[in-house]
């Protein structure tokens, strides 16, 4: 009898947590309806390469969900970048950006400089590697600095490894 109550309670808790997770994911600003994302790589010489993130049908989506979670963390607290970027960076670095485009503008609210900013977003970019990790570009016109998340690049590398292992 006691085991049955515990299993019923556990099942109820699992359903509750799953519903919270699924309803929460629909509001995350970096999730797209069709799940299309692009990796933009910019070499120090300025050469640009783009690669569509296309995961095979049998791929464990948890790796991609982890990357999106880390991106959402970057987006959780934005600030206007200071006029002087990192003075230590002297040589151009390779820059890697994760980008998504929305077919229809998506209304999103961001915390920018401790104030709520609501925008209709058509494109969103986050720098995952380079001189300004965590830099966010909204609609290709608004550049803000997000949280420099140390988990962002390892999550990105896991997705990139997954893509290249399946090709």
mmCIF file of C-alpha atoms in Angstrom:
data_model
loop_
_atom_site.group_PDB
_atom_site.id
_atom_site.type_symbol
_atom_site.label_atom_id
_atom_site.label_comp_id
_atom_site.label_asym_id
_atom_site.label_seq_id
_atom_site.Cartn_x
_atom_site.Cartn_y
_atom_site.Cartn_z
ATOM 1 C CA UNK A 1 0.000 0.000 0.000
ATOM 2 C CA UNK A 2 2.815 2.408 0.943
ATOM 3 C CA UNK A 3 4.731 1.600 -2.278
ATOM 4 C CA UNK A 4 1.600 2.227 -4.326
ATOM 5 C CA UNK A 5 1.129 5.686 -2.757
ATOM 6 C CA UNK A 6 4.755 6.557 -3.390
ATOM 7 C CA UNK A 7 4.575 5.417 -7.016
ATOM 8 C CA UNK A 8 1.328 7.377 -7.518
ATOM 9 C CA UNK A 9 2.905 10.442 -5.935
ATOM 10 C CA UNK A 10 6.041 9.985 -8.073
ATOM 11 C CA UNK A 11 3.989 9.669 -11.254
ATOM 12 C CA UNK A 12 1.952 12.757 -10.349
ATOM 13 C CA UNK A 13 5.133 14.717 -9.641
ATOM 14 C CA UNK A 14 6.673 13.599 -12.951
ATOM 15 C CA UNK A 15 3.577 14.698 -14.908
ATOM 16 C CA UNK A 16 3.532 18.021 -13.055
ATOM 17 C CA UNK A 17 7.232 18.688 -13.734
ATOM 18 C CA UNK A 18 6.862 17.643 -17.380
ATOM 19 C CA UNK A 19 3.951 20.057 -17.852
ATOM 20 C CA UNK A 20 5.945 22.881 -16.250
ATOM 21 C CA UNK A 21 8.952 22.110 -18.431
ATOM 22 C CA UNK A 22 6.934 21.910 -21.639
ATOM 23 C CA UNK A 23 4.948 25.056 -20.944
ATOM 24 C CA UNK A 24 8.142 26.879 -19.960
ATOM 25 C CA UNK A 25 9.948 25.891 -23.138
ATOM 26 C CA UNK A 26 7.274 27.399 -25.346
ATOM 27 C CA UNK A 27 8.067 30.828 -23.919
ATOM 28 C CA UNK A 28 11.861 30.611 -24.171
ATOM 29 C CA UNK A 29 12.949 33.300 -26.593
ATOM 30 C CA UNK A 30 15.538 31.231 -28.404
ATOM 31 C CA UNK A 31 13.249 28.320 -29.354
ATOM 32 C CA UNK A 32 11.855 28.323 -32.861
ATOM 33 C CA UNK A 33 8.788 26.478 -34.044
ATOM 34 C CA UNK A 34 10.693 24.532 -36.688
ATOM 35 C CA UNK A 35 13.953 24.287 -34.754
ATOM 36 C CA UNK A 36 16.150 25.825 -37.454
ATOM 37 C CA UNK A 37 19.466 27.259 -36.367
ATOM 38 C CA UNK A 38 22.576 28.339 -38.246
ATOM 39 C CA UNK A 39 26.215 28.389 -37.165
ATOM 40 C CA UNK A 40 28.088 31.377 -38.577
ATOM 41 C CA UNK A 41 31.884 31.075 -38.508
ATOM 42 C CA UNK A 42 33.968 34.154 -39.220
ATOM 43 C CA UNK A 43 37.715 33.688 -39.663
ATOM 44 C CA UNK A 44 40.228 36.322 -38.502
ATOM 45 C CA UNK A 45 40.602 37.369 -42.155
ATOM 46 C CA UNK A 46 36.848 38.030 -42.431
ATOM 47 C CA UNK A 47 35.803 34.931 -44.411
ATOM 48 C CA UNK A 48 32.311 33.844 -43.399
ATOM 49 C CA UNK A 49 30.901 30.332 -43.508
ATOM 50 C CA UNK A 50 27.385 29.317 -42.527
ATOM 51 C CA UNK A 51 26.226 25.854 -41.576
ATOM 52 C CA UNK A 52 22.634 24.843 -40.954
ATOM 53 C CA UNK A 53 22.218 22.778 -37.808
ATOM 54 C CA UNK A 54 20.379 19.779 -39.140
ATOM 55 C CA UNK A 55 20.169 16.911 -36.703
ATOM 56 C CA UNK A 56 19.305 13.446 -38.044
ATOM 57 C CA UNK A 57 15.907 12.026 -37.124
ATOM 58 C CA UNK A 58 17.415 9.496 -34.693
ATOM 59 C CA UNK A 59 19.476 12.044 -32.753
ATOM 60 C CA UNK A 60 19.092 12.526 -29.030
ATOM 61 C CA UNK A 61 17.591 16.025 -28.869
ATOM 62 C CA UNK A 62 18.804 16.519 -25.283
ATOM 63 C CA UNK A 63 22.140 17.803 -26.623
ATOM 64 C CA UNK A 64 20.400 20.545 -28.619
ATOM 65 C CA UNK A 65 18.044 21.321 -25.729
ATOM 66 C CA UNK A 66 21.066 21.806 -23.463
ATOM 67 C CA UNK A 67 22.531 24.339 -25.915
ATOM 68 C CA UNK A 68 19.214 26.198 -26.046
ATOM 69 C CA UNK A 69 19.061 26.231 -22.247
ATOM 70 C CA UNK A 70 22.544 27.766 -22.078
ATOM 71 C CA UNK A 71 21.538 30.340 -24.731
ATOM 72 C CA UNK A 72 18.452 31.239 -22.708
ATOM 73 C CA UNK A 73 20.711 31.840 -19.719
ATOM 74 C CA UNK A 74 22.824 34.248 -21.809
ATOM 75 C CA UNK A 75 19.641 36.092 -22.787
ATOM 76 C CA UNK A 76 18.310 36.301 -19.238
ATOM 77 C CA UNK A 77 20.182 39.506 -18.350
ATOM 78 C CA UNK A 78 21.331 41.821 -21.123
ATOM 79 C CA UNK A 79 23.164 45.110 -20.871
ATOM 80 C CA UNK A 80 24.264 47.850 -23.197
ATOM 81 C CA UNK A 81 27.886 47.129 -24.136
ATOM 82 C CA UNK A 82 30.475 49.549 -22.817
ATOM 83 C CA UNK A 83 32.219 51.843 -25.298
ATOM 84 C CA UNK A 84 35.510 50.057 -24.711
ATOM 85 C CA UNK A 85 35.576 46.370 -25.378
ATOM 86 C CA UNK A 86 38.258 44.102 -23.946
ATOM 87 C CA UNK A 87 41.574 45.977 -24.398
ATOM 88 C CA UNK A 88 43.516 42.707 -23.973
ATOM 89 C CA UNK A 89 42.330 41.411 -27.359
ATOM 90 C CA UNK A 90 44.951 42.505 -29.886
ATOM 91 C CA UNK A 91 44.808 39.924 -32.669
ATOM 92 C CA UNK A 92 41.595 39.146 -34.517
ATOM 93 C CA UNK A 93 39.959 35.986 -33.266
ATOM 94 C CA UNK A 94 37.822 33.372 -34.933
ATOM 95 C CA UNK A 95 34.202 34.210 -34.173
ATOM 96 C CA UNK A 96 31.380 31.686 -34.045
ATOM 97 C CA UNK A 97 27.760 32.804 -33.803
ATOM 98 C CA UNK A 98 24.599 30.797 -33.284
ATOM 99 C CA UNK A 99 21.715 32.350 -35.225
ATOM 100 C CA UNK A 100 18.021 31.746 -35.620
ATOM 101 C CA UNK A 101 15.493 33.474 -37.858
ATOM 102 C CA UNK A 102 11.759 33.503 -37.263
ATOM 103 C CA UNK A 103 9.366 33.239 -40.211
ATOM 104 C CA UNK A 104 6.958 35.579 -38.420
ATOM 105 C CA UNK A 105 8.129 38.232 -35.942
ATOM 106 C CA UNK A 106 8.005 36.881 -32.410
ATOM 107 C CA UNK A 107 7.194 39.261 -29.551
ATOM 108 C CA UNK A 108 9.797 38.869 -26.813
ATOM 109 C CA UNK A 109 10.651 40.661 -23.608
ATOM 110 C CA UNK A 110 14.236 41.058 -22.464
ATOM 111 C CA UNK A 111 15.760 42.442 -19.299
ATOM 112 C CA UNK A 112 18.149 45.149 -20.561
ATOM 113 C CA UNK A 113 20.024 47.332 -18.074
ATOM 114 C CA UNK A 114 17.532 46.315 -15.372
ATOM 115 C CA UNK A 115 14.542 47.438 -17.488
ATOM 116 C CA UNK A 116 12.121 45.329 -19.519
ATOM 117 C CA UNK A 117 12.418 45.830 -23.287
ATOM 118 C CA UNK A 118 9.731 44.263 -25.498
ATOM 119 C CA UNK A 119 10.487 43.793 -29.191
ATOM 120 C CA UNK A 120 9.174 41.996 -32.260
ATOM 121 C CA UNK A 121 12.114 39.745 -33.067
ATOM 122 C CA UNK A 122 12.849 38.348 -36.520
ATOM 123 C CA UNK A 123 16.431 37.243 -35.949
ATOM 124 C CA UNK A 124 18.583 36.520 -32.959
ATOM 125 C CA UNK A 125 22.328 35.858 -32.794
ATOM 126 C CA UNK A 126 24.542 34.850 -29.874
ATOM 127 C CA UNK A 127 28.338 34.814 -30.059
ATOM 128 C CA UNK A 128 29.552 31.499 -28.654
ATOM 129 C CA UNK A 129 33.230 31.880 -29.525
ATOM 130 C CA UNK A 130 35.344 34.971 -30.086
ATOM 131 C CA UNK A 131 36.251 38.275 -28.478
ATOM 132 C CA UNK A 132 32.729 39.034 -27.166
ATOM 133 C CA UNK A 133 31.264 35.710 -26.002
ATOM 134 C CA UNK A 134 27.653 36.212 -24.992
ATOM 135 C CA UNK A 135 27.137 39.185 -27.302
ATOM 136 C CA UNK A 136 23.553 39.194 -28.562
ATOM 137 C CA UNK A 137 22.347 40.805 -31.784
ATOM 138 C CA UNK A 138 18.601 41.248 -32.182
ATOM 139 C CA UNK A 139 17.128 41.897 -35.650
ATOM 140 C CA UNK A 140 20.674 42.522 -36.937
ATOM 141 C CA UNK A 141 20.509 46.064 -35.517
ATOM 142 C CA UNK A 142 20.513 45.940 -31.711
ATOM 143 C CA UNK A 143 23.716 44.686 -30.097
ATOM 144 C CA UNK A 144 23.707 43.898 -26.396
ATOM 145 C CA UNK A 145 25.985 41.981 -24.058
ATOM 146 C CA UNK A 146 24.490 38.910 -22.442
ATOM 147 C CA UNK A 147 25.840 36.856 -19.593
ATOM 148 C CA UNK A 148 29.248 35.361 -20.396
ATOM 149 C CA UNK A 149 28.111 31.807 -19.704
ATOM 150 C CA UNK A 150 31.044 29.368 -19.254
ATOM 151 C CA UNK A 151 28.715 26.460 -20.155
ATOM 152 C CA UNK A 152 27.746 27.930 -23.531
ATOM 153 C CA UNK A 153 30.792 26.874 -25.534
ATOM 154 C CA UNK A 154 30.926 23.272 -24.222
ATOM 155 C CA UNK A 155 27.207 22.884 -25.023
ATOM 156 C CA UNK A 156 27.841 24.308 -28.493
ATOM 157 C CA UNK A 157 30.813 21.962 -29.031
ATOM 158 C CA UNK A 158 28.620 18.980 -28.098
ATOM 159 C CA UNK A 159 26.089 19.970 -30.783
ATOM 160 C CA UNK A 160 28.831 20.576 -33.349
ATOM 161 C CA UNK A 161 30.387 17.181 -32.563
ATOM 162 C CA UNK A 162 26.977 15.547 -32.914
ATOM 163 C CA UNK A 163 26.466 17.171 -36.324
ATOM 164 C CA UNK A 164 29.887 16.198 -37.628
ATOM 165 C CA UNK A 165 29.706 12.621 -36.236
ATOM 166 C CA UNK A 166 26.497 12.063 -38.200
ATOM 167 C CA UNK A 167 27.817 13.440 -41.509
#
